[in-house]
CSV table of C-alpha atoms and ligand atoms in Angstrom, one decimal:
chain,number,residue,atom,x,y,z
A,22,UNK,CA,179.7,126.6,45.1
A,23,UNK,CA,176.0,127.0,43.5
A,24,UNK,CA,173.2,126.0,46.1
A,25,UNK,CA,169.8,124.9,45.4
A,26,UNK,CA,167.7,126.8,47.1
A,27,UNK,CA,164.2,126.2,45.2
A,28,UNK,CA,162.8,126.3,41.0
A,29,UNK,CA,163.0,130.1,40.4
A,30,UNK,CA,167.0,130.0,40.5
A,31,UNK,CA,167.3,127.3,38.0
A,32,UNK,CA,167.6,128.2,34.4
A,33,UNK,CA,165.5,126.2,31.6
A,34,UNK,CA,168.6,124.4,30.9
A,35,UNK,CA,169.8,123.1,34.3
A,36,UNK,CA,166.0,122.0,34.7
A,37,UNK,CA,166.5,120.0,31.4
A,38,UNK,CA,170.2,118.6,32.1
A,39,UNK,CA,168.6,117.4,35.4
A,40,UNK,CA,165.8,115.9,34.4
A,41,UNK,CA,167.9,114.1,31.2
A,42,UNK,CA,170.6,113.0,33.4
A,43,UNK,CA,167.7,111.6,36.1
A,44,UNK,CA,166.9,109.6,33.0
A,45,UNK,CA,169.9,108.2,32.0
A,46,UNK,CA,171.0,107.0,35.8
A,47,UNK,CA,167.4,105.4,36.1
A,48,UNK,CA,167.9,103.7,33.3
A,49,UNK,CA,171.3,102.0,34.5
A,50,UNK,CA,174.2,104.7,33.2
A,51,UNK,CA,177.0,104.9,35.4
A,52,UNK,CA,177.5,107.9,37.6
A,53,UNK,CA,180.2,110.3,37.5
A,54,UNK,CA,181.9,109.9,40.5
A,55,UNK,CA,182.7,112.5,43.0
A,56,UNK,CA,185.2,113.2,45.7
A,57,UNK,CA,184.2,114.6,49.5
A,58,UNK,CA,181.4,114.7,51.9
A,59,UNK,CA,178.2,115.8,52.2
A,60,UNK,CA,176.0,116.6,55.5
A,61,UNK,CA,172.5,116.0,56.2
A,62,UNK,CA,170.9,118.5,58.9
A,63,UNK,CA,167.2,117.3,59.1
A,64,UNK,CA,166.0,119.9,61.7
A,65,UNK,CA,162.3,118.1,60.6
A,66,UNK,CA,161.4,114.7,60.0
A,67,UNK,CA,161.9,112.7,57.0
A,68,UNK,CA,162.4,109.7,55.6
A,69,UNK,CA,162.4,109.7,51.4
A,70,UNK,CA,164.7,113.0,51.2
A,71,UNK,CA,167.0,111.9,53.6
A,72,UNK,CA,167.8,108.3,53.0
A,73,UNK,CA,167.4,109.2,49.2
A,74,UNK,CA,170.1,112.2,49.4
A,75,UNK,CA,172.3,109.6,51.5
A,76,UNK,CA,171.8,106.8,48.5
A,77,UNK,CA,172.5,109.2,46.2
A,78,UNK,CA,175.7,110.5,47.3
A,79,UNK,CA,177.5,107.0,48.7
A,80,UNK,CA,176.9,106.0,44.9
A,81,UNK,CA,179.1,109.1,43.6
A,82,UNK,CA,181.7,108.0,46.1
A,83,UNK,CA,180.9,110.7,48.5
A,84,UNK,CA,181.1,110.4,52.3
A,85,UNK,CA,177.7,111.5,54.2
A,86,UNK,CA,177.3,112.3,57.8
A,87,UNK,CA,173.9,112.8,59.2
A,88,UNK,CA,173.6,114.9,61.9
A,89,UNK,CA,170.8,114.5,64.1
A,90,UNK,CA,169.3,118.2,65.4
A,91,UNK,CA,168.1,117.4,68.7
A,92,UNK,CA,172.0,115.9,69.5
A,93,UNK,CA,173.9,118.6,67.8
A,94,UNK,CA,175.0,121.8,69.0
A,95,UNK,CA,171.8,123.6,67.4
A,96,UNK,CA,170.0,122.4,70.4
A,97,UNK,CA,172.7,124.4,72.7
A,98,UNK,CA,171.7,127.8,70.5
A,99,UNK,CA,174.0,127.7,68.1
A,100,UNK,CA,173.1,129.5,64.9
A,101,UNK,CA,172.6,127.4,61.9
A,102,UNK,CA,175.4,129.6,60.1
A,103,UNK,CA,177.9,128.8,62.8
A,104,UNK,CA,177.1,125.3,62.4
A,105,UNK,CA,177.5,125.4,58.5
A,106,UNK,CA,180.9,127.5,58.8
A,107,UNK,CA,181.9,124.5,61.2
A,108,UNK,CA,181.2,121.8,58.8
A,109,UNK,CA,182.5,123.6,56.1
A,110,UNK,CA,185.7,124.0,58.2
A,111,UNK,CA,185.8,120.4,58.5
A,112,UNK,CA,185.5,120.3,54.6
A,113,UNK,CA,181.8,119.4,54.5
A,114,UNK,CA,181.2,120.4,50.8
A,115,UNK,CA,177.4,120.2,50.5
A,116,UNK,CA,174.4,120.4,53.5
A,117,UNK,CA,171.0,119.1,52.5
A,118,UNK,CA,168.8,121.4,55.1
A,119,UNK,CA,165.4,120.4,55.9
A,120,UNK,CA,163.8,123.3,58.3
A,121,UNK,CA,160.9,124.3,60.1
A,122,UNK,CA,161.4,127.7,58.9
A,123,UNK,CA,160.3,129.2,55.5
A,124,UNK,CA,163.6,130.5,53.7
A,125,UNK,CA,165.8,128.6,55.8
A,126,UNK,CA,168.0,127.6,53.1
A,127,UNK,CA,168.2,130.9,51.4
A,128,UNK,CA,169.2,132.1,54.8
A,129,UNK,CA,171.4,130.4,55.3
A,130,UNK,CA,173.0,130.2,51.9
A,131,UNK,CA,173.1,133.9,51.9
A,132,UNK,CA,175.7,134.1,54.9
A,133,UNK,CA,178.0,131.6,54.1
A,134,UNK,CA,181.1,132.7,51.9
A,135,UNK,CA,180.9,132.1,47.9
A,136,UNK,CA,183.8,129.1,48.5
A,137,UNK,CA,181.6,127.2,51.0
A,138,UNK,CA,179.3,124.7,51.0
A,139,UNK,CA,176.7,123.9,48.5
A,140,UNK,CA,173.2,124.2,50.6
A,141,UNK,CA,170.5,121.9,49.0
A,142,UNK,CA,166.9,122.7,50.6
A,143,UNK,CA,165.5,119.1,51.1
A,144,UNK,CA,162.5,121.4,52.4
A,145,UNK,CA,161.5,124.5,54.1
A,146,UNK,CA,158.2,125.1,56.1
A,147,UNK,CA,155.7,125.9,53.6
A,148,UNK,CA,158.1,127.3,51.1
A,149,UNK,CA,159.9,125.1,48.7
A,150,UNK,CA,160.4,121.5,48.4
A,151,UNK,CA,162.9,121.6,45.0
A,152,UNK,CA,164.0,117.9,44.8
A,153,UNK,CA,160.7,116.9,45.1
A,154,UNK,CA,159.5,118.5,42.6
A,155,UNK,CA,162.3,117.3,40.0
A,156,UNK,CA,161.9,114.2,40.8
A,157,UNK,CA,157.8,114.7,40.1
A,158,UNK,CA,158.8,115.7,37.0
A,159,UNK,CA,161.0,113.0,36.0
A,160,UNK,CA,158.8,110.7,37.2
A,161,UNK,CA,156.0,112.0,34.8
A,162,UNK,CA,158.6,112.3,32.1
A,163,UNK,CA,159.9,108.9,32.6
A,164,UNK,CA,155.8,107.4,32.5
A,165,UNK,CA,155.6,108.8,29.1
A,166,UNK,CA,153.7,112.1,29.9
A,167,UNK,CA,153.7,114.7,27.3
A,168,UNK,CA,154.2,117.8,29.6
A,169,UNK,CA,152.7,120.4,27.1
A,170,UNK,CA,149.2,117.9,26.9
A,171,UNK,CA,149.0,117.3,30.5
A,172,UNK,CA,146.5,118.5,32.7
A,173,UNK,CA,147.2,118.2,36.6
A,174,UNK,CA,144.8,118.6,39.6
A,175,UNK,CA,146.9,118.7,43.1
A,176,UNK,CA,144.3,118.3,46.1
A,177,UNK,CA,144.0,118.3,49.7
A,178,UNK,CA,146.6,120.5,51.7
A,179,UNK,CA,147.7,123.2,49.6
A,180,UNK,CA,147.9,126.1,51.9
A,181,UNK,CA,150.9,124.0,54.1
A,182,UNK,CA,152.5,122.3,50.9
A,183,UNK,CA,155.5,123.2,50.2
A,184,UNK,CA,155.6,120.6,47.6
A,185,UNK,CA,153.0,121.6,45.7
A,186,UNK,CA,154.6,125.4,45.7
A,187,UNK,CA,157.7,123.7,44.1
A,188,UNK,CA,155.1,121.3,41.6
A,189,UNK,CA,153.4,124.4,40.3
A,190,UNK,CA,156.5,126.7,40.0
A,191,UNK,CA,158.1,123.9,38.3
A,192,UNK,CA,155.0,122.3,35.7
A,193,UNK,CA,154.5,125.7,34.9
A,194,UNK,CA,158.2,126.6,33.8
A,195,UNK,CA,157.6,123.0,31.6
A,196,UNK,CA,154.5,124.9,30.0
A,197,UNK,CA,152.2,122.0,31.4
A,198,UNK,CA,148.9,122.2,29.6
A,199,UNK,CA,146.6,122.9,32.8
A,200,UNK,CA,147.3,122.7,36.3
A,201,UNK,CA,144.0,122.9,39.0
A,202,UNK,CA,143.9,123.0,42.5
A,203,UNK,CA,141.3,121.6,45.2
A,204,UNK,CA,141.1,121.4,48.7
A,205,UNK,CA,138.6,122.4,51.4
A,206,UNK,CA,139.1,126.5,51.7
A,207,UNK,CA,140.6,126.1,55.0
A,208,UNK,CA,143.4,124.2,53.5
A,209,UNK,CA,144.3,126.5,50.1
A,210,UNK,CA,146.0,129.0,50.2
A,211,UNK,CA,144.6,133.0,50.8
A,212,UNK,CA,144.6,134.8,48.3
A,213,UNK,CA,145.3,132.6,45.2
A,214,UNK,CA,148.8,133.1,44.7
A,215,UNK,CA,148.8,131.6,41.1
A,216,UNK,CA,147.2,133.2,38.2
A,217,UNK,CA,147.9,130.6,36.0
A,218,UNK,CA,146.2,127.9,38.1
A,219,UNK,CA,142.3,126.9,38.3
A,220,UNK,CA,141.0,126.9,42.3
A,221,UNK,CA,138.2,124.4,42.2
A,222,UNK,CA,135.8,123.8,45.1
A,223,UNK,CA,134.5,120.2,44.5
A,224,UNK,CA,137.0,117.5,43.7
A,225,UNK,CA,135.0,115.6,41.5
A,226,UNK,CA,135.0,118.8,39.1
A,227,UNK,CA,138.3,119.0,39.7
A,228,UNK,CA,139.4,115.6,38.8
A,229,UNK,CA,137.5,115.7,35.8
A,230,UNK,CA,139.6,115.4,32.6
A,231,UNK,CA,143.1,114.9,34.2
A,232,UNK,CA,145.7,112.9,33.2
A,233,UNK,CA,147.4,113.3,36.8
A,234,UNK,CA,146.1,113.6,40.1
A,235,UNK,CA,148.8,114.7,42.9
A,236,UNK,CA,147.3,113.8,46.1
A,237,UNK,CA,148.7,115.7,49.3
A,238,UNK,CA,149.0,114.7,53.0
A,239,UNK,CA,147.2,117.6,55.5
A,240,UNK,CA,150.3,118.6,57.3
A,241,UNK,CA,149.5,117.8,60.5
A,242,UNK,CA,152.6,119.7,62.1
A,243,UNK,CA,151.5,122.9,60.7
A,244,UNK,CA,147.8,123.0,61.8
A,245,UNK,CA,146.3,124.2,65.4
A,246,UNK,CA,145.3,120.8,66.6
A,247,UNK,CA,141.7,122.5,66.7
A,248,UNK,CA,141.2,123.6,62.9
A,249,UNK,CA,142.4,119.7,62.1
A,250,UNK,CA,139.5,118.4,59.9
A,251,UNK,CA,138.2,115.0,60.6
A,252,UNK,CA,139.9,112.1,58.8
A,253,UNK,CA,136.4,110.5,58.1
A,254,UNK,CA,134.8,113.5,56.6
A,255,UNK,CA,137.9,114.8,54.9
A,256,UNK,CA,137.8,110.9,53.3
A,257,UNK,CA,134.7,111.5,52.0
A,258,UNK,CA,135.2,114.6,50.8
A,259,UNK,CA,138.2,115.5,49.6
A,260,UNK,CA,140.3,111.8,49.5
A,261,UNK,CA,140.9,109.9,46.7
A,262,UNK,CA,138.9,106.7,47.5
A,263,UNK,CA,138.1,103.8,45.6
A,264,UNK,CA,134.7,104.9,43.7
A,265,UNK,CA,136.5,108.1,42.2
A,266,UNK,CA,139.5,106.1,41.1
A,267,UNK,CA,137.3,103.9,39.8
A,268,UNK,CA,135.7,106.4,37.7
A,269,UNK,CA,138.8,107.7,36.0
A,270,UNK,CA,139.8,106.9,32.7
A,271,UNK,CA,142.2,104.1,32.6
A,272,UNK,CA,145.5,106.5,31.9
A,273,UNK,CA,145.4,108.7,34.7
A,274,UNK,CA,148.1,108.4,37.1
A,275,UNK,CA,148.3,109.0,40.6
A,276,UNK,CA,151.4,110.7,42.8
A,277,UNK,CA,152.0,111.3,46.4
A,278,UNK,CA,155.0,112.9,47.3
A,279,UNK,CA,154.8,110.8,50.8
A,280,UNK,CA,154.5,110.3,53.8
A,281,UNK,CA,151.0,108.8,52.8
A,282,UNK,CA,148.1,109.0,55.5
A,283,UNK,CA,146.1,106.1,54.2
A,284,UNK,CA,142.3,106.1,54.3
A,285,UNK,CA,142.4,109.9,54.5
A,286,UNK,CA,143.7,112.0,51.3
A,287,UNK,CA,143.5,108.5,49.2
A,288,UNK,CA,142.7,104.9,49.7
A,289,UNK,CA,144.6,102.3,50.5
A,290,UNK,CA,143.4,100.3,47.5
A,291,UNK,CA,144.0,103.0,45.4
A,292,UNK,CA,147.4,103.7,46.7
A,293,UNK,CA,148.8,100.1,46.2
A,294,UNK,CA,147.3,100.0,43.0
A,295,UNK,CA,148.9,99.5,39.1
A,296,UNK,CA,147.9,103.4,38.6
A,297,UNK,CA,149.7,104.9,41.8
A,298,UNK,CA,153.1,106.1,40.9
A,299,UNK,CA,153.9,106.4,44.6
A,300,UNK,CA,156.7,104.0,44.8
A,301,UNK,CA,158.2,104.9,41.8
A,302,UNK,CA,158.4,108.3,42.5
A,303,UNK,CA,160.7,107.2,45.5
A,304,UNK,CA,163.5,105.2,43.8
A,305,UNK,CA,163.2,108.0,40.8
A,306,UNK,CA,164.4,110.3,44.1
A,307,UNK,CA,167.2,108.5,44.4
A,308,UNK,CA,168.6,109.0,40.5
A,309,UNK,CA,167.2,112.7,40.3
A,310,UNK,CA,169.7,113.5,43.8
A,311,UNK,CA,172.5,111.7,42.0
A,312,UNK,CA,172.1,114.1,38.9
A,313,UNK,CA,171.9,117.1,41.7
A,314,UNK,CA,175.0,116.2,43.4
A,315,UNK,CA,176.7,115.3,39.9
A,316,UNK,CA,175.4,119.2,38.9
A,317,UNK,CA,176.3,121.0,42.0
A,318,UNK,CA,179.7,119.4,43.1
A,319,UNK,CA,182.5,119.6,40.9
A,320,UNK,CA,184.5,116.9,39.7
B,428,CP,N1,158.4,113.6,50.3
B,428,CP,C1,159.1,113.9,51.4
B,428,CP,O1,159.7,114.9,51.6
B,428,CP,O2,159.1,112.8,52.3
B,428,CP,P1,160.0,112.7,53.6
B,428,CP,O3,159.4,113.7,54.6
B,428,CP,O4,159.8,111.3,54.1
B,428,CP,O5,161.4,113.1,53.3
C-alpha cells in the first residue's frame, strides 16, 4: 500500500491528479467509492485534520475508528508499530498519524510490511504537515491564483511549522513566482534551510507586493514557556491587524492553516473578513482527503 508520508515522495503527477480530483469533488462530482476502514491515531491535538479525514472517508463508504492515545494501549508502552501491526491484523487498511515526534510516520511506515496499511501523516512535530499543504494549494488553485505569478509571504512561527515546511516544499515544486518568509528571529528557523526563499525581518517589507499572505499560529506546545513572546507585542509587530490589511491591495488573500489565536498572529476583523480564505480552506480539506483516500486505497 503506498503511504503519504510528506511532498518530496509525490511525483509531479500525483500532486496534479490530487489537486484536479480536489477540484472536481469540490465542485459536486461524485466520489468513487471505497470498501474498508481507516484509523485515526491522533497522538496530538486536532480538530480540522481529524474530523476532516473522518468526513472524507464515511463519504467513500469507508468505516473509521478513532482511537484516542491517552485510552489506547500506547499509553501502557506499546510501540506505535505493534499498535499499527494490530490494527492492520484487524484489517485496518489506512492510519492517519498525527505525532509529537518528527518522522513519526516515516517511522513507522518503514517497519510495517509492503501489504499493510497505508500511513497518512496528518502531522509530525515540526516536520511535515502534507494534507495541509494540498489542500493550500487547491484552495489557491480553486480562488483563481495563477501559481507561476504568485508571490507568497508566510509569517509568524516558522521555526515550529510544520505546515509551512510542507507549503514551501510544495509552492515550490508548483514553480510559485516568489515565496518570503517573516517572523521575529527567535521564531525562523537557523540556518535558512531554503535557498529559494527570501527571509525578511520587517513584515511590512515583507507583505509588500503579495498576492497571498499565510499567517501562522506560534506553536505554543513547542516553545519553553519562557522564550514565549508577548501576545501584545507580537500583535503589533508581527500580526496581521486591521491597518496592514487595510493597506493591501484589494486582491490579496489571506490563509491560516488553523487553529487561529485571534488578536495575536492576525485580527479578528481581519480573519472574519471577505479576503480571509480561512474557512474555505477547511471544507476544501475535506474534498482534498477524499481525493487522498480515493489515490491511496484501491478500489
Ligand atoms: N491545520 C490543522 O492541522 O489543524 P488541526 O490541528 O485542528 O487539525
Amino acid at each position: 500500500m503506498p503511504h503519504l508520508l510528506d511532498i518530496r515522495q509525490l511525483d509531479d503527477s500525483a500532486i496534479e491528479q490530487l489537486l484536479a480530483r480536489s477540484a472536481e469533488l469540490s465542485s459536486g462530482a461524485a466520489c468513487h467509492r471505497r470498501s474498508g476502514t481507516i484509523a485515526n491515531l491522533f497522538c496530538e491535538p486536532s480538530t480540522r485534520t481529524r474530523v476532516s479525514f473522518e468526513m472524507a472517508a464515511r463519504r467513500l463508504g469507508l468505516e473509521v475508528v478513532n482511537i484516542d492515545q491517552a485510552a489506547s494501549s500506547v499509553s501502557k508502552g506499546e510501540s506505535l508499530t505493534d499498535m499499527a501491526r494490530t490494527l492492520a491484523a484487524m484489517g485496518i487498511g489506512a492510519i492517519v498519524l498525527r505525532h509529537p515526534d518528527d518522522f513519526a510516520a516515516e517511522r513507522l511506515a518503514a517497519t510495517l510490511p509492503a501489504n499493510g496499511p497505508a500511513i497518512i501523516n496528518a502531522g509530525d512535530g515540526i516536520h511535515a504537515h502534507p494534507s495541509q499543504a494540498l489542500l493550500d494549494a487547491a484552495t489557491l488553485a480553486e480562488s483563481g491564483v495563477d501559481f507561476a505569478q504568485m508571490k507568497v509571504a508566510i509569517v509568524g512561527d516558522l521555526r515550529h511549522s510544520r505546515v509551512a515546511r510542507s507549503d514551501i516544499e510544495l509552492f515550490s515544486r508548483l514553480g510559485v513566482a516568489e515565496i518570503r518568509i517573516a517572523g521575529p528571529a527567535s521564531l525562523l528557523p537557523e540556518p535558512h534551510p531554503w535557498p529559494q526563499v527570501t527571509r525578511m525581518n520587517n513584515l511590512d517589507a515583507a507583505i509588500d507586493g503579495v498576492d497571498i499572505i499565510i499567517c501562522l499560529r506560534i506553536q505554543r506546545e513547542r516553545i519553553d514557556a519562557q522564550a514565549y513572546p508577548d501576545g501584545e507585542a507580537f500583535h503589533r509587530d508581527w500580526g496581521l491587524t486591521e491597518q496592514r490589511a487595510a493597506r493591501l491591495p484589494e486582491h490579496v488573500r489571506i490563509l491560516h492553516p488553523g487553529p487561529v489565536n485571534r488578536g495575536i498572529e492576525i485580527a479578528d476583523q481581519v480573519a472574519d473578513s471577505p479576503r480571509s480564505l480561512i474557512l474555505e480552506q477547511v471544507r476544501i480539506g475535506v474534498h482534498l482527503r477524499t481525493a487522498l483516500f480515493e489515490w491511496l486505497m484501491p478500489a
